[in-house]
Amino acid sequence: MRIQCPCCGEQFPLEAGFLDDEGKRLAAQFAGMEPRLGRAVLAYLRLFSPAKRGLRTSRAIKLVEDLVHLVDSGSVTRDARTTDSKPATAVVWAAGIDQMLAQRERLTLPLENHHYLRAVVYGIASDPQQVAKVQPPRPSKPRSRMTAQQLHQEQIGRINSDVLLGILSKEDGEQRIAELGASV
């Protein structure tokens, strides 16, 4: 089966994209991503591509690895020198990438690192209105229909979220979870 490259229009065998070990590594990184983030990262990688040649696969792998590490932390700092962090989901990171892509003509390309993206995502994460706009609220299950086990898991999830957000210390979170376990 042959597929067509959406960027250049050239056709190539589907298998060719996965024969190379680096191609496999890069594809595997996208497999675990939230779909909206994956689409955004594909476009974001173009910002790192040198003008006269394509982005090397090894460089793309490193960039995506670094970005996945930032996203998986669940928070964002404005830059590496500060400790002030804000909670940031994959959807917030995707919105930051989308915002950068929208102002592409104002950027100095090719980008060298994720520093500017971190600043953009930090700005979004700092504004509750922007977070609410990019991250629609999840529909909640009616409590009357939740089983005791589901309610218990939801309570544990909220405690873990409070620990991640810094509302509770790790010790307080562990204590509350232990208290929940004793009451079941």
PDB file of C-alpha atoms in Angstrom:
ATOM      1  CA  MET A   1       0.000   0.000   0.000  1.00  0.00           C
ATOM      2  CA  ARG A   2       1.309   3.416  -0.928  1.00  0.00           C
ATOM      3  CA  ILE A   3       0.418   6.583   0.944  1.00  0.00           C
ATOM      4  CA  GLN A   4       0.932  10.215   0.076  1.00  0.00           C
ATOM      5  CA  CYS A   5       2.930  12.607   2.228  1.00  0.00           C
ATOM      6  CA  PRO A   6       0.577  15.437   3.311  1.00  0.00           C
ATOM      7  CA  CYS A   7       3.462  17.934   3.225  1.00  0.00           C
ATOM      8  CA  CYS A   8       5.221  17.318  -0.095  1.00  0.00           C
ATOM      9  CA  GLY A   9       2.760  15.111  -1.989  1.00  0.00           C
ATOM     10  CA  GLU A  10       5.352  12.392  -2.640  1.00  0.00           C
ATOM     11  CA  GLN A  11       4.064   8.831  -2.487  1.00  0.00           C
ATOM     12  CA  PHE A  12       5.858   6.101  -0.558  1.00  0.00           C
ATOM     13  CA  PRO A  13       5.102   2.633   0.817  1.00  0.00           C
ATOM     14  CA  LEU A  14       3.433   2.740   4.229  1.00  0.00           C
ATOM     15  CA  GLU A  15       5.908   0.163   5.517  1.00  0.00           C
ATOM     16  CA  ALA A  16       8.841   2.440   4.645  1.00  0.00           C
ATOM     17  CA  GLY A  17       7.935   4.828   7.432  1.00  0.00           C
ATOM     18  CA  PHE A  18       8.308   2.051   9.978  1.00  0.00           C
ATOM     19  CA  LEU A  19      11.338   0.172   8.637  1.00  0.00           C
ATOM     20  CA  ASP A  20      13.841   2.540  10.112  1.00  0.00           C
ATOM     21  CA  ASP A  21      14.508   2.063  13.838  1.00  0.00           C
ATOM     22  CA  GLU A  22      14.328   5.800  14.447  1.00  0.00           C
ATOM     23  CA  GLY A  23      11.033   5.976  12.561  1.00  0.00           C
ATOM     24  CA  LYS A  24       9.661   3.263  14.828  1.00  0.00           C
ATOM     25  CA  ARG A  25      10.826   5.123  17.941  1.00  0.00           C
ATOM     26  CA  LEU A  26       9.238   8.344  16.764  1.00  0.00           C
ATOM     27  CA  ALA A  27       5.945   6.623  15.889  1.00  0.00           C
ATOM     28  CA  ALA A  28       5.898   4.888  19.287  1.00  0.00           C
ATOM     29  CA  GLN A  29       6.159   8.248  21.052  1.00  0.00           C
ATOM     30  CA  PHE A  30       3.000   9.458  19.335  1.00  0.00           C
ATOM     31  CA  ALA A  31       1.091   6.255  20.092  1.00  0.00           C
ATOM     32  CA  GLY A  32       0.668   7.129  23.776  1.00  0.00           C
ATOM     33  CA  MET A  33      -0.213  10.786  23.285  1.00  0.00           C
ATOM     34  CA  GLU A  34      -3.618  12.342  23.702  1.00  0.00           C
ATOM     35  CA  PRO A  35      -4.808  12.712  20.069  1.00  0.00           C
ATOM     36  CA  ARG A  36      -5.140  16.506  20.106  1.00  0.00           C
ATOM     37  CA  LEU A  37      -1.619  16.834  21.496  1.00  0.00           C
ATOM     38  CA  GLY A  38      -0.239  14.380  18.937  1.00  0.00           C
ATOM     39  CA  ARG A  39      -1.672  16.385  16.034  1.00  0.00           C
ATOM     40  CA  ALA A  40      -0.311  19.612  17.504  1.00  0.00           C
ATOM     41  CA  VAL A  41       3.157  18.133  18.084  1.00  0.00           C
ATOM     42  CA  LEU A  42       3.381  16.995  14.458  1.00  0.00           C
ATOM     43  CA  ALA A  43       2.822  20.580  13.320  1.00  0.00           C
ATOM     44  CA  TYR A  44       5.079  21.942  16.094  1.00  0.00           C
ATOM     45  CA  LEU A  45       8.019  19.865  14.872  1.00  0.00           C
ATOM     46  CA  ARG A  46       7.969  21.910  11.651  1.00  0.00           C
ATOM     47  CA  LEU A  47       9.052  24.926  13.705  1.00  0.00           C
ATOM     48  CA  PHE A  48      12.354  23.139  14.373  1.00  0.00           C
ATOM     49  CA  SER A  49      13.054  22.225  10.756  1.00  0.00           C
ATOM     50  CA  PRO A  50      16.004  24.030   9.181  1.00  0.00           C
ATOM     51  CA  ALA A  51      15.046  26.108   6.132  1.00  0.00           C
ATOM     52  CA  LYS A  52      17.189  24.308   3.539  1.00  0.00           C
ATOM     53  CA  ARG A  53      16.732  20.717   4.736  1.00  0.00           C
ATOM     54  CA  GLY A  54      14.367  18.527   6.711  1.00  0.00           C
ATOM     55  CA  LEU A  55      14.422  17.816  10.406  1.00  0.00           C
ATOM     56  CA  ARG A  56      16.554  14.779  11.234  1.00  0.00           C
ATOM     57  CA  THR A  57      14.564  11.929  12.754  1.00  0.00           C
ATOM     58  CA  SER A  58      17.025  11.656  15.659  1.00  0.00           C
ATOM     59  CA  ARG A  59      16.464  15.353  16.456  1.00  0.00           C
ATOM     60  CA  ALA A  60      12.671  14.897  16.204  1.00  0.00           C
ATOM     61  CA  ILE A  61      12.865  11.957  18.632  1.00  0.00           C
ATOM     62  CA  LYS A  62      14.826  14.035  21.144  1.00  0.00           C
ATOM     63  CA  LEU A  63      12.427  16.970  20.822  1.00  0.00           C
ATOM     64  CA  VAL A  64       9.359  14.763  21.302  1.00  0.00           C
ATOM     65  CA  GLU A  65      10.980  12.915  24.237  1.00  0.00           C
ATOM     66  CA  ASP A  66      11.700  16.230  25.957  1.00  0.00           C
ATOM     67  CA  LEU A  67       8.187  17.493  25.257  1.00  0.00           C
ATOM     68  CA  VAL A  68       6.558  14.285  26.524  1.00  0.00           C
ATOM     69  CA  HIS A  69       8.582  14.630  29.728  1.00  0.00           C
ATOM     70  CA  LEU A  70       7.297  18.196  30.169  1.00  0.00           C
ATOM     71  CA  VAL A  71       3.679  17.206  29.484  1.00  0.00           C
ATOM     72  CA  ASP A  72       3.794  14.090  31.685  1.00  0.00           C
ATOM     73  CA  SER A  73       4.913  16.154  34.663  1.00  0.00           C
ATOM     74  CA  GLY A  74       1.353  17.557  34.784  1.00  0.00           C
ATOM     75  CA  SER A  75       2.633  21.065  35.368  1.00  0.00           C
ATOM     76  CA  VAL A  76       4.586  23.822  33.668  1.00  0.00           C
ATOM     77  CA  THR A  77       7.191  26.299  34.882  1.00  0.00           C
ATOM     78  CA  ARG A  78       7.820  29.513  32.984  1.00  0.00           C
ATOM     79  CA  ASP A  79      11.458  28.488  32.572  1.00  0.00           C
ATOM     80  CA  ALA A  80      13.925  26.026  34.064  1.00  0.00           C
ATOM     81  CA  ARG A  81      15.318  28.598  36.504  1.00  0.00           C
ATOM     82  CA  THR A  82      12.091  29.051  38.449  1.00  0.00           C
ATOM     83  CA  THR A  83      10.134  26.746  40.717  1.00  0.00           C
ATOM     84  CA  ASP A  84       6.792  28.505  40.295  1.00  0.00           C
ATOM     85  CA  SER A  85       4.650  25.982  38.458  1.00  0.00           C
ATOM     86  CA  LYS A  86       1.059  25.747  37.275  1.00  0.00           C
ATOM     87  CA  PRO A  87      -0.943  22.598  36.531  1.00  0.00           C
ATOM     88  CA  ALA A  88      -1.013  21.880  32.793  1.00  0.00           C
ATOM     89  CA  THR A  89      -2.782  18.993  31.084  1.00  0.00           C
ATOM     90  CA  ALA A  90      -1.988  17.642  27.622  1.00  0.00           C
ATOM     91  CA  VAL A  91      -4.873  19.731  26.254  1.00  0.00           C
ATOM     92  CA  VAL A  92      -3.341  22.914  27.701  1.00  0.00           C
ATOM     93  CA  TRP A  93       0.011  22.017  26.099  1.00  0.00           C
ATOM     94  CA  ALA A  94      -1.772  21.430  22.772  1.00  0.00           C
ATOM     95  CA  ALA A  95      -3.426  24.855  23.089  1.00  0.00           C
ATOM     96  CA  GLY A  96      -0.002  26.401  23.698  1.00  0.00           C
ATOM     97  CA  ILE A  97       1.358  24.756  20.559  1.00  0.00           C
ATOM     98  CA  ASP A  98      -1.686  25.928  18.583  1.00  0.00           C
ATOM     99  CA  GLN A  99      -1.108  29.476  19.830  1.00  0.00           C
ATOM    100  CA  MET A 100       2.547  29.326  18.723  1.00  0.00           C
ATOM    101  CA  LEU A 101       1.575  27.980  15.305  1.00  0.00           C
ATOM    102  CA  ALA A 102      -0.916  30.836  14.879  1.00  0.00           C
ATOM    103  CA  GLN A 103       1.869  33.378  15.386  1.00  0.00           C
ATOM    104  CA  ARG A 104       4.497  31.446  13.421  1.00  0.00           C
ATOM    105  CA  GLU A 105       5.481  34.457  11.308  1.00  0.00           C
ATOM    106  CA  ARG A 106       6.577  36.322  14.449  1.00  0.00           C
ATOM    107  CA  LEU A 107       8.876  33.520  15.634  1.00  0.00           C
ATOM    108  CA  THR A 108      12.580  33.254  14.917  1.00  0.00           C
ATOM    109  CA  LEU A 109      12.859  29.926  13.131  1.00  0.00           C
ATOM    110  CA  PRO A 110      14.061  27.288  13.415  1.00  0.00           C
ATOM    111  CA  LEU A 111      13.408  26.943  17.125  1.00  0.00           C
ATOM    112  CA  GLU A 112      16.209  25.476  19.218  1.00  0.00           C
ATOM    113  CA  ASN A 113      14.285  24.271  22.302  1.00  0.00           C
ATOM    114  CA  HIS A 114      10.936  24.302  24.098  1.00  0.00           C
ATOM    115  CA  HIS A 115      11.556  27.441  26.178  1.00  0.00           C
ATOM    116  CA  TYR A 116       9.119  29.664  24.297  1.00  0.00           C
ATOM    117  CA  LEU A 117       6.445  26.955  24.357  1.00  0.00           C
ATOM    118  CA  ARG A 118       6.862  26.655  28.136  1.00  0.00           C
ATOM    119  CA  ALA A 119       6.301  30.403  28.515  1.00  0.00           C
ATOM    120  CA  VAL A 120       3.177  30.262  26.312  1.00  0.00           C
ATOM    121  CA  VAL A 121       1.735  27.257  28.178  1.00  0.00           C
ATOM    122  CA  TYR A 122       2.556  28.908  31.518  1.00  0.00           C
ATOM    123  CA  GLY A 123       0.592  31.973  30.403  1.00  0.00           C
ATOM    124  CA  ILE A 124      -2.410  29.843  29.474  1.00  0.00           C
ATOM    125  CA  ALA A 125      -2.184  27.792  32.690  1.00  0.00           C
ATOM    126  CA  SER A 126      -1.998  30.993  34.750  1.00  0.00           C
ATOM    127  CA  ASP A 127      -5.335  32.231  33.423  1.00  0.00           C
ATOM    128  CA  PRO A 128      -8.333  30.146  34.617  1.00  0.00           C
ATOM    129  CA  GLN A 129     -10.505  31.587  31.826  1.00  0.00           C
ATOM    130  CA  GLN A 130      -8.098  30.385  29.142  1.00  0.00           C
ATOM    131  CA  VAL A 131      -7.841  26.957  30.791  1.00  0.00           C
ATOM    132  CA  ALA A 132     -11.629  26.682  30.897  1.00  0.00           C
ATOM    133  CA  LYS A 133     -11.825  27.687  27.229  1.00  0.00           C
ATOM    134  CA  VAL A 134      -9.318  25.082  26.000  1.00  0.00           C
ATOM    135  CA  GLN A 135     -10.280  22.342  28.413  1.00  0.00           C
ATOM    136  CA  PRO A 136     -14.036  21.793  28.461  1.00  0.00           C
ATOM    137  CA  PRO A 137     -15.429  20.390  31.709  1.00  0.00           C
ATOM    138  CA  ARG A 138     -15.892  16.645  31.800  1.00  0.00           C
ATOM    139  CA  PRO A 139     -19.425  15.447  32.218  1.00  0.00           C
ATOM    140  CA  SER A 140     -19.742  14.079  35.710  1.00  0.00           C
ATOM    141  CA  LYS A 141     -21.595  10.930  36.610  1.00  0.00           C
ATOM    142  CA  PRO A 142     -24.618  11.410  38.808  1.00  0.00           C
ATOM    143  CA  ARG A 143     -23.583  10.459  42.332  1.00  0.00           C
ATOM    144  CA  SER A 144     -26.778   8.518  42.915  1.00  0.00           C
ATOM    145  CA  ARG A 145     -25.761   6.045  40.202  1.00  0.00           C
ATOM    146  CA  MET A 146     -22.169   5.610  41.320  1.00  0.00           C
ATOM    147  CA  THR A 147     -21.267   2.439  43.105  1.00  0.00           C
ATOM    148  CA  ALA A 148     -19.435   2.621  46.404  1.00  0.00           C
ATOM    149  CA  GLN A 149     -16.253   1.470  44.648  1.00  0.00           C
ATOM    150  CA  GLN A 150     -16.571   4.202  41.978  1.00  0.00           C
ATOM    151  CA  LEU A 151     -17.174   6.843  44.628  1.00  0.00           C
ATOM    152  CA  HIS A 152     -14.142   5.588  46.563  1.00  0.00           C
ATOM    153  CA  GLN A 153     -11.956   5.758  43.424  1.00  0.00           C
ATOM    154  CA  GLU A 154     -13.210   9.269  42.659  1.00  0.00           C
ATOM    155  CA  GLN A 155     -12.333  10.426  46.175  1.00  0.00           C
ATOM    156  CA  ILE A 156      -8.841   8.956  45.866  1.00  0.00           C
ATOM    157  CA  GLY A 157      -8.432  10.654  42.483  1.00  0.00           C
ATOM    158  CA  ARG A 158      -9.393  14.017  43.947  1.00  0.00           C
ATOM    159  CA  ILE A 159      -6.941  13.596  46.810  1.00  0.00           C
ATOM    160  CA  ASN A 160      -4.165  12.674  44.361  1.00  0.00           C
ATOM    161  CA  SER A 161      -5.041  15.727  42.250  1.00  0.00           C
ATOM    162  CA  ASP A 162      -4.892  17.958  45.314  1.00  0.00           C
ATOM    163  CA  VAL A 163      -1.419  16.574  46.070  1.00  0.00           C
ATOM    164  CA  LEU A 164      -0.280  17.218  42.474  1.00  0.00           C
ATOM    165  CA  LEU A 165      -1.649  20.764  42.588  1.00  0.00           C
ATOM    166  CA  GLY A 166       0.090  21.411  45.909  1.00  0.00           C
ATOM    167  CA  ILE A 167      -3.156  21.904  47.819  1.00  0.00           C
ATOM    168  CA  LEU A 168      -2.232  18.988  50.059  1.00  0.00           C
ATOM    169  CA  SER A 169       1.178  17.745  51.082  1.00  0.00           C
ATOM    170  CA  LYS A 170       2.095  14.211  50.049  1.00  0.00           C
ATOM    171  CA  GLU A 171       1.846  13.083  53.678  1.00  0.00           C
ATOM    172  CA  ASP A 172      -1.616  14.644  54.131  1.00  0.00           C
ATOM    173  CA  GLY A 173      -2.766  12.991  50.914  1.00  0.00           C
ATOM    174  CA  GLU A 174      -1.499   9.583  52.029  1.00  0.00           C
ATOM    175  CA  GLN A 175      -3.202  10.040  55.405  1.00  0.00           C
ATOM    176  CA  ARG A 176      -6.541  10.934  53.808  1.00  0.00           C
ATOM    177  CA  ILE A 177      -6.326   7.954  51.458  1.00  0.00           C
ATOM    178  CA  ALA A 178      -5.560   5.700  54.424  1.00  0.00           C
ATOM    179  CA  GLU A 179      -8.590   7.127  56.263  1.00  0.00           C
ATOM    180  CA  LEU A 180     -10.760   6.433  53.217  1.00  0.00           C
ATOM    181  CA  GLY A 181      -9.525   2.847  53.119  1.00  0.00           C
ATOM    182  CA  ALA A 182     -10.453   2.364  56.788  1.00  0.00           C
ATOM    183  CA  SER A 183     -13.973   3.673  56.216  1.00  0.00           C
ATOM    184  CA  VAL A 184     -14.787   1.284  53.330  1.00  0.00           C
TER     185      VAL A 184
END
